[in-house]
PDB file of C-alpha atoms in Angstrom:
ATOM      1  CA  UNK W   1      91.504  17.304 -17.415  1.00  0.00           C
ATOM      2  CA  UNK W   2      90.757  16.485 -21.041  1.00  0.00           C
ATOM      3  CA  UNK W   3      93.879  16.280 -23.162  1.00  0.00           C
ATOM      4  CA  UNK W   4      92.277  15.711 -26.529  1.00  0.00           C
ATOM      5  CA  UNK W   5      89.601  17.680 -28.273  1.00  0.00           C
ATOM      6  CA  UNK W   6      87.903  16.193 -31.307  1.00  0.00           C
ATOM      7  CA  UNK W   7      86.536  18.309 -34.091  1.00  0.00           C
ATOM      8  CA  UNK W   8      83.813  18.403 -35.220  1.00  0.00           C
ATOM      9  CA  UNK W   9      81.642  17.336 -32.287  1.00  0.00           C
ATOM     10  CA  UNK W  10      79.150  15.844 -34.735  1.00  0.00           C
ATOM     11  CA  UNK W  11      79.317  14.948 -38.418  1.00  0.00           C
ATOM     12  CA  UNK W  12      76.643  13.647 -40.811  1.00  0.00           C
ATOM     13  CA  UNK W  13      77.527  12.431 -44.293  1.00  0.00           C
ATOM     14  CA  UNK W  14      75.997  10.338 -47.061  1.00  0.00           C
ATOM     15  CA  UNK W  15      76.942   6.704 -47.337  1.00  0.00           C
ATOM     16  CA  UNK W  16      79.914   6.289 -49.642  1.00  0.00           C
ATOM     17  CA  UNK W  17      81.450   9.657 -48.811  1.00  0.00           C
ATOM     18  CA  UNK W  18      84.652  10.081 -46.836  1.00  0.00           C
ATOM     19  CA  UNK W  19      84.599  11.209 -43.195  1.00  0.00           C
ATOM     20  CA  UNK W  20      87.399  13.163 -41.559  1.00  0.00           C
ATOM     21  CA  UNK W  21      87.715  13.776 -37.844  1.00  0.00           C
ATOM     22  CA  UNK W  22      90.397  15.758 -36.093  1.00  0.00           C
ATOM     23  CA  UNK W  23      91.980  15.557 -32.670  1.00  0.00           C
ATOM     24  CA  UNK W  24      94.079  18.237 -31.018  1.00  0.00           C
ATOM     25  CA  UNK W  25      96.031  17.782 -27.824  1.00  0.00           C
ATOM     26  CA  UNK W  26      97.970  19.998 -25.470  1.00  0.00           C
ATOM     27  CA  UNK W  27     101.095  18.270 -24.225  1.00  0.00           C
ATOM     28  CA  UNK W  28     103.729  16.116 -25.874  1.00  0.00           C
ATOM     29  CA  UNK W  29     102.823  12.477 -26.346  1.00  0.00           C
ATOM     30  CA  UNK W  30     104.382   9.078 -26.814  1.00  0.00           C
ATOM     31  CA  UNK W  31     101.501   7.666 -28.823  1.00  0.00           C
ATOM     32  CA  UNK W  32      97.972   8.414 -29.955  1.00  0.00           C
ATOM     33  CA  UNK W  33      95.157   5.917 -30.370  1.00  0.00           C
ATOM     34  CA  UNK W  34      91.744   6.103 -32.035  1.00  0.00           C
ATOM     35  CA  UNK W  35      88.707   4.214 -30.742  1.00  0.00           C
ATOM     36  CA  UNK W  36      85.128   3.707 -31.927  1.00  0.00           C
ATOM     37  CA  UNK W  37      82.097   3.451 -29.653  1.00  0.00           C
ATOM     38  CA  UNK W  38      78.720   2.252 -30.832  1.00  0.00           C
ATOM     39  CA  UNK W  39      75.760   3.555 -28.867  1.00  0.00           C
ATOM     40  CA  UNK W  40      75.524   1.956 -25.420  1.00  0.00           C
ATOM     41  CA  UNK W  41      78.589  -0.234 -25.968  1.00  0.00           C
ATOM     42  CA  UNK W  42      82.231  -0.286 -24.979  1.00  0.00           C
ATOM     43  CA  UNK W  43      85.054   1.205 -27.015  1.00  0.00           C
ATOM     44  CA  UNK W  44      86.789  -0.689 -29.764  1.00  0.00           C
ATOM     45  CA  UNK W  45      90.412   0.018 -30.611  1.00  0.00           C
ATOM     46  CA  UNK W  46      90.968   1.103 -34.219  1.00  0.00           C
ATOM     47  CA  UNK W  47      94.566   2.178 -34.645  1.00  0.00           C
ATOM     48  CA  UNK W  48      97.652   3.290 -32.723  1.00  0.00           C
ATOM     49  CA  UNK W  49     100.183   5.740 -34.130  1.00  0.00           C
ATOM     50  CA  UNK W  50     103.502   6.428 -32.460  1.00  0.00           C
ATOM     51  CA  UNK W  51     104.970   9.891 -32.070  1.00  0.00           C
ATOM     52  CA  UNK W  52     107.691   9.133 -34.626  1.00  0.00           C
ATOM     53  CA  UNK W  53     105.139   8.068 -37.264  1.00  0.00           C
ATOM     54  CA  UNK W  54     103.330  10.483 -39.568  1.00  0.00           C
ATOM     55  CA  UNK W  55     100.735   8.269 -41.192  1.00  0.00           C
ATOM     56  CA  UNK W  56      99.201   4.868 -40.711  1.00  0.00           C
ATOM     57  CA  UNK W  57      96.611   2.851 -42.609  1.00  0.00           C
ATOM     58  CA  UNK W  58      94.260   0.049 -41.609  1.00  0.00           C
ATOM     59  CA  UNK W  59      91.686  -1.040 -44.179  1.00  0.00           C
ATOM     60  CA  UNK W  60      89.476   1.996 -44.889  1.00  0.00           C
ATOM     61  CA  UNK W  61      91.081   3.980 -42.078  1.00  0.00           C
ATOM     62  CA  UNK W  62      93.895   6.460 -42.472  1.00  0.00           C
ATOM     63  CA  UNK W  63      95.401   8.247 -39.495  1.00  0.00           C
ATOM     64  CA  UNK W  64      97.864  11.102 -39.630  1.00  0.00           C
ATOM     65  CA  UNK W  65      99.845  12.657 -36.823  1.00  0.00           C
ATOM     66  CA  UNK W  66     101.480  16.081 -36.798  1.00  0.00           C
ATOM     67  CA  UNK W  67     103.398  16.455 -33.551  1.00  0.00           C
ATOM     68  CA  UNK W  68     104.467  20.001 -34.411  1.00  0.00           C
ATOM     69  CA  UNK W  69     100.815  21.053 -34.490  1.00  0.00           C
ATOM     70  CA  UNK W  70      99.805  18.603 -31.758  1.00  0.00           C
ATOM     71  CA  UNK W  71      97.049  17.197 -33.904  1.00  0.00           C
ATOM     72  CA  UNK W  72      95.863  13.997 -35.537  1.00  0.00           C
ATOM     73  CA  UNK W  73      93.212  13.177 -38.074  1.00  0.00           C
ATOM     74  CA  UNK W  74      91.182  10.046 -38.766  1.00  0.00           C
ATOM     75  CA  UNK W  75      89.884   9.515 -42.292  1.00  0.00           C
ATOM     76  CA  UNK W  76      87.282   6.873 -43.025  1.00  0.00           C
ATOM     77  CA  UNK W  77      86.948   6.271 -46.755  1.00  0.00           C
ATOM     78  CA  UNK W  78      83.861   4.984 -48.572  1.00  0.00           C
ATOM     79  CA  UNK W  79      81.718   5.233 -45.439  1.00  0.00           C
ATOM     80  CA  UNK W  80      79.073   2.643 -44.611  1.00  0.00           C
ATOM     81  CA  UNK W  81      76.003   2.760 -42.377  1.00  0.00           C
ATOM     82  CA  UNK W  82      77.848   0.508 -39.927  1.00  0.00           C
ATOM     83  CA  UNK W  83      80.431   3.272 -39.411  1.00  0.00           C
ATOM     84  CA  UNK W  84      77.811   5.274 -37.492  1.00  0.00           C
ATOM     85  CA  UNK W  85      79.366   5.648 -34.030  1.00  0.00           C
ATOM     86  CA  UNK W  86      81.334   8.006 -31.805  1.00  0.00           C
ATOM     87  CA  UNK W  87      85.058   8.228 -32.403  1.00  0.00           C
ATOM     88  CA  UNK W  88      87.570   9.114 -29.702  1.00  0.00           C
ATOM     89  CA  UNK W  89      91.243   9.895 -29.719  1.00  0.00           C
ATOM     90  CA  UNK W  90      93.341   8.947 -26.702  1.00  0.00           C
ATOM     91  CA  UNK W  91      96.825  10.138 -25.903  1.00  0.00           C
ATOM     92  CA  UNK W  92      99.648   8.655 -23.914  1.00  0.00           C
ATOM     93  CA  UNK W  93     101.338  11.744 -22.549  1.00  0.00           C
ATOM     94  CA  UNK W  94     105.040  11.901 -21.873  1.00  0.00           C
ATOM     95  CA  UNK W  95     105.294  11.829 -18.064  1.00  0.00           C
ATOM     96  CA  UNK W  96     101.587  10.988 -18.051  1.00  0.00           C
ATOM     97  CA  UNK W  97     101.826   8.470 -15.240  1.00  0.00           C
ATOM     98  CA  UNK W  98     101.009   5.424 -17.346  1.00  0.00           C
ATOM     99  CA  UNK W  99      97.512   6.336 -18.395  1.00  0.00           C
ATOM    100  CA  UNK W 100      95.584   7.231 -21.523  1.00  0.00           C
ATOM    101  CA  UNK W 101      93.677  10.502 -21.722  1.00  0.00           C
ATOM    102  CA  UNK W 102      90.583  10.470 -23.916  1.00  0.00           C
ATOM    103  CA  UNK W 103      89.089  13.290 -25.905  1.00  0.00           C
ATOM    104  CA  UNK W 104      85.420  14.243 -25.981  1.00  0.00           C
ATOM    105  CA  UNK W 105      84.625  12.432 -29.216  1.00  0.00           C
ATOM    106  CA  UNK W 106      83.089  13.023 -32.638  1.00  0.00           C
ATOM    107  CA  UNK W 107      79.618  11.640 -33.240  1.00  0.00           C
ATOM    108  CA  UNK W 108      79.520  10.338 -36.833  1.00  0.00           C
ATOM    109  CA  UNK W 109      76.218   9.579 -38.567  1.00  0.00           C
ATOM    110  CA  UNK W 110      76.193   7.894 -41.966  1.00  0.00           C
ATOM    111  CA  UNK W 111      72.998   8.563 -43.903  1.00  0.00           C
ATOM    112  CA  UNK W 112      71.978   5.598 -46.114  1.00  0.00           C
TER     113      UNK W 112
ATOM    114  CA  UNK F   1      86.215 -16.206 -27.021  1.00  0.00           C
ATOM    115  CA  UNK F   2      88.497 -13.962 -24.993  1.00  0.00           C
ATOM    116  CA  UNK F   3      87.117 -10.718 -23.698  1.00  0.00           C
ATOM    117  CA  UNK F   4      85.967  -8.563 -20.839  1.00  0.00           C
ATOM    118  CA  UNK F   5      82.682  -9.131 -19.073  1.00  0.00           C
ATOM    119  CA  UNK F   6      81.030  -6.410 -17.063  1.00  0.00           C
ATOM    120  CA  UNK F   7      78.002  -7.012 -14.890  1.00  0.00           C
ATOM    121  CA  UNK F   8      75.345  -6.051 -14.308  1.00  0.00           C
ATOM    122  CA  UNK F   9      74.428  -4.124 -17.445  1.00  0.00           C
ATOM    123  CA  UNK F  10      72.110  -1.831 -15.451  1.00  0.00           C
ATOM    124  CA  UNK F  11      72.349  -0.993 -11.752  1.00  0.00           C
ATOM    125  CA  UNK F  12      70.334   1.202  -9.465  1.00  0.00           C
ATOM    126  CA  UNK F  13      71.631   2.700  -6.259  1.00  0.00           C
ATOM    127  CA  UNK F  14      69.662   3.951  -3.316  1.00  0.00           C
ATOM    128  CA  UNK F  15      70.783   6.880  -1.199  1.00  0.00           C
ATOM    129  CA  UNK F  16      73.543   5.933   1.235  1.00  0.00           C
ATOM    130  CA  UNK F  17      74.173   2.601  -0.448  1.00  0.00           C
ATOM    131  CA  UNK F  18      77.442   1.180  -1.713  1.00  0.00           C
ATOM    132  CA  UNK F  19      77.265  -0.794  -4.953  1.00  0.00           C
ATOM    133  CA  UNK F  20      79.874  -2.974  -6.639  1.00  0.00           C
ATOM    134  CA  UNK F  21      80.407  -3.289 -10.372  1.00  0.00           C
ATOM    135  CA  UNK F  22      82.009  -6.459 -11.628  1.00  0.00           C
ATOM    136  CA  UNK F  23      84.727  -6.697 -14.285  1.00  0.00           C
ATOM    137  CA  UNK F  24      86.248 -10.019 -15.365  1.00  0.00           C
ATOM    138  CA  UNK F  25      88.714 -10.643 -18.205  1.00  0.00           C
ATOM    139  CA  UNK F  26      90.098 -13.832 -19.733  1.00  0.00           C
ATOM    140  CA  UNK F  27      92.652 -12.138 -21.971  1.00  0.00           C
ATOM    141  CA  UNK F  28      95.503 -12.805 -19.536  1.00  0.00           C
ATOM    142  CA  UNK F  29      96.149  -9.057 -19.376  1.00  0.00           C
ATOM    143  CA  UNK F  30      98.082  -7.633 -16.449  1.00  0.00           C
ATOM    144  CA  UNK F  31      96.673  -4.109 -16.633  1.00  0.00           C
ATOM    145  CA  UNK F  32      93.063  -3.189 -15.913  1.00  0.00           C
ATOM    146  CA  UNK F  33      91.236   0.151 -15.796  1.00  0.00           C
ATOM    147  CA  UNK F  34      87.963   1.725 -14.730  1.00  0.00           C
ATOM    148  CA  UNK F  35      86.518   4.712 -16.560  1.00  0.00           C
ATOM    149  CA  UNK F  36      83.476   6.865 -16.075  1.00  0.00           C
ATOM    150  CA  UNK F  37      81.605   8.292 -19.077  1.00  0.00           C
ATOM    151  CA  UNK F  38      78.993  11.020 -18.716  1.00  0.00           C
ATOM    152  CA  UNK F  39      76.555  11.815 -21.560  1.00  0.00           C
ATOM    153  CA  UNK F  40      78.287  13.409 -24.530  1.00  0.00           C
ATOM    154  CA  UNK F  41      81.635  13.259 -22.764  1.00  0.00           C
ATOM    155  CA  UNK F  42      84.870  11.399 -23.118  1.00  0.00           C
ATOM    156  CA  UNK F  43      86.183   8.845 -20.650  1.00  0.00           C
ATOM    157  CA  UNK F  44      87.649   9.834 -17.315  1.00  0.00           C
ATOM    158  CA  UNK F  45      89.954   7.455 -15.463  1.00  0.00           C
ATOM    159  CA  UNK F  46      88.836   6.377 -11.990  1.00  0.00           C
ATOM    160  CA  UNK F  47      91.402   3.723 -11.007  1.00  0.00           C
ATOM    161  CA  UNK F  48      93.902   1.508 -12.747  1.00  0.00           C
ATOM    162  CA  UNK F  49      95.975  -1.520 -11.857  1.00  0.00           C
ATOM    163  CA  UNK F  50      99.152  -2.659 -13.593  1.00  0.00           C
ATOM    164  CA  UNK F  51      99.565  -5.820 -11.546  1.00  0.00           C
ATOM    165  CA  UNK F  52      97.762  -7.974  -9.003  1.00  0.00           C
ATOM    166  CA  UNK F  53      97.546  -6.487  -5.493  1.00  0.00           C
ATOM    167  CA  UNK F  54      98.461  -3.021  -6.727  1.00  0.00           C
ATOM    168  CA  UNK F  55      96.352  -0.157  -8.061  1.00  0.00           C
ATOM    169  CA  UNK F  56      96.609   3.585  -8.568  1.00  0.00           C
ATOM    170  CA  UNK F  57      94.136   6.456  -8.388  1.00  0.00           C
ATOM    171  CA  UNK F  58      93.121   8.057 -11.632  1.00  0.00           C
ATOM    172  CA  UNK F  59      91.745  11.530 -12.195  1.00  0.00           C
ATOM    173  CA  UNK F  60      88.425  11.091 -10.363  1.00  0.00           C
ATOM    174  CA  UNK F  61      88.990   8.449  -7.644  1.00  0.00           C
ATOM    175  CA  UNK F  62      87.073  10.215  -4.858  1.00  0.00           C
ATOM    176  CA  UNK F  63      84.008   8.232  -3.802  1.00  0.00           C
ATOM    177  CA  UNK F  64      85.224   5.019  -5.467  1.00  0.00           C
ATOM    178  CA  UNK F  65      87.259   2.030  -4.314  1.00  0.00           C
ATOM    179  CA  UNK F  66      88.765  -1.000  -6.050  1.00  0.00           C
ATOM    180  CA  UNK F  67      90.559  -4.242  -5.308  1.00  0.00           C
ATOM    181  CA  UNK F  68      92.807  -6.456  -7.420  1.00  0.00           C
ATOM    182  CA  UNK F  69      93.131  -9.790  -5.674  1.00  0.00           C
ATOM    183  CA  UNK F  70      93.134 -11.828  -8.895  1.00  0.00           C
ATOM    184  CA  UNK F  71      94.571 -11.110 -12.312  1.00  0.00           C
ATOM    185  CA  UNK F  72      91.198 -11.732 -13.953  1.00  0.00           C
ATOM    186  CA  UNK F  73      89.084  -9.507 -11.723  1.00  0.00           C
ATOM    187  CA  UNK F  74      88.972  -5.780 -10.940  1.00  0.00           C
ATOM    188  CA  UNK F  75      85.730  -4.870  -9.143  1.00  0.00           C
ATOM    189  CA  UNK F  76      84.748  -1.237  -8.593  1.00  0.00           C
ATOM    190  CA  UNK F  77      82.742  -0.100  -5.572  1.00  0.00           C
ATOM    191  CA  UNK F  78      80.795   3.123  -5.849  1.00  0.00           C
ATOM    192  CA  UNK F  79      80.478   4.322  -2.269  1.00  0.00           C
ATOM    193  CA  UNK F  80      77.880   6.566  -0.704  1.00  0.00           C
ATOM    194  CA  UNK F  81      80.532   9.293  -0.686  1.00  0.00           C
ATOM    195  CA  UNK F  82      80.165   9.587  -4.473  1.00  0.00           C
ATOM    196  CA  UNK F  83      77.383  12.157  -4.639  1.00  0.00           C
ATOM    197  CA  UNK F  84      76.840  12.074  -8.381  1.00  0.00           C
ATOM    198  CA  UNK F  85      77.272   8.436  -9.399  1.00  0.00           C
ATOM    199  CA  UNK F  86      74.863   8.383 -12.345  1.00  0.00           C
ATOM    200  CA  UNK F  87      77.029   7.511 -15.349  1.00  0.00           C
ATOM    201  CA  UNK F  88      78.163   4.778 -17.729  1.00  0.00           C
ATOM    202  CA  UNK F  89      81.075   2.822 -16.248  1.00  0.00           C
ATOM    203  CA  UNK F  90      83.574   1.090 -18.512  1.00  0.00           C
ATOM    204  CA  UNK F  91      86.225  -1.444 -17.592  1.00  0.00           C
ATOM    205  CA  UNK F  92      89.228  -2.094 -19.815  1.00  0.00           C
ATOM    206  CA  UNK F  93      92.360  -4.204 -19.873  1.00  0.00           C
ATOM    207  CA  UNK F  94      95.635  -4.213 -21.754  1.00  0.00           C
ATOM    208  CA  UNK F  95      98.918  -6.034 -22.010  1.00  0.00           C
ATOM    209  CA  UNK F  96     101.689  -4.512 -19.965  1.00  0.00           C
ATOM    210  CA  UNK F  97     104.167  -2.317 -21.726  1.00  0.00           C
ATOM    211  CA  UNK F  98     107.678  -1.626 -20.637  1.00  0.00           C
ATOM    212  CA  UNK F  99     107.487   1.884 -21.994  1.00  0.00           C
ATOM    213  CA  UNK F 100     104.065   3.111 -20.962  1.00  0.00           C
ATOM    214  CA  UNK F 101     100.461   2.032 -21.144  1.00  0.00           C
ATOM    215  CA  UNK F 102      99.832   3.971 -24.317  1.00  0.00           C
ATOM    216  CA  UNK F 103     101.882   1.513 -26.312  1.00  0.00           C
ATOM    217  CA  UNK F 104      99.138  -1.069 -26.027  1.00  0.00           C
ATOM    218  CA  UNK F 105      95.510  -1.015 -27.173  1.00  0.00           C
ATOM    219  CA  UNK F 106      92.916  -1.237 -24.445  1.00  0.00           C
ATOM    220  CA  UNK F 107      90.121  -3.797 -24.663  1.00  0.00           C
ATOM    221  CA  UNK F 108      86.788  -2.691 -23.239  1.00  0.00           C
ATOM    222  CA  UNK F 109      83.755  -4.368 -21.753  1.00  0.00           C
ATOM    223  CA  UNK F 110      80.243  -3.271 -22.705  1.00  0.00           C
ATOM    224  CA  UNK F 111      79.760  -1.180 -19.603  1.00  0.00           C
ATOM    225  CA  UNK F 112      77.442  -0.836 -16.633  1.00  0.00           C
ATOM    226  CA  UNK F 113      74.905   1.968 -16.532  1.00  0.00           C
ATOM    227  CA  UNK F 114      74.405   3.167 -12.963  1.00  0.00           C
ATOM    228  CA  UNK F 115      71.425   5.253 -11.946  1.00  0.00           C
ATOM    229  CA  UNK F 116      70.091   6.651  -8.686  1.00  0.00           C
ATOM    230  CA  UNK F 117      66.721   5.559  -7.357  1.00  0.00           C
TER     231      UNK F 117
END
């Protein structure tokens, strides 16, 4: 079953604007990861945040985690056309039998 | 360059036929995974292997089989028992983690798109 649900399902913004995507999950986790997938390609790891962390940065990416609300957000600042892709969250559930569970993804389109 | 190679990029299956998807990695990773992705959907885990000669069923293992005879290779066979095999198949690998697979990023190949003739 799907653990994570991304919101929105699709997002279109102008180049240069910030993009925010959200991920909600159902059961307690050890860690949460965000991945990017360009059309027809494999996933690329972006960032991992542990359950005892609240915020993490990597370049233009900012990820937050609120374990009390079972949610995470991914912020991409100063978006570029190359950021056009699908973004997935993946959770490592406590007692999850050593596997990641992926959400359904947010399709991000950056309009030049 | 280190990475994961999946082949072929496109594959067509006839009724009643078994087909095998190849996945090779030169990252020296112990753990390898197979996922299925349907249009507009997330990834669903088919099988995973944490070490050579051992593998575990994922959420949707029925109609699939795997082997892990070498650290570098984790082939997936889609058998004729899988009645709806049309999908995008992704292979991934990661370093082992003493406290759970989620502690490590997964590295993905560029997938194999399987269709039915």
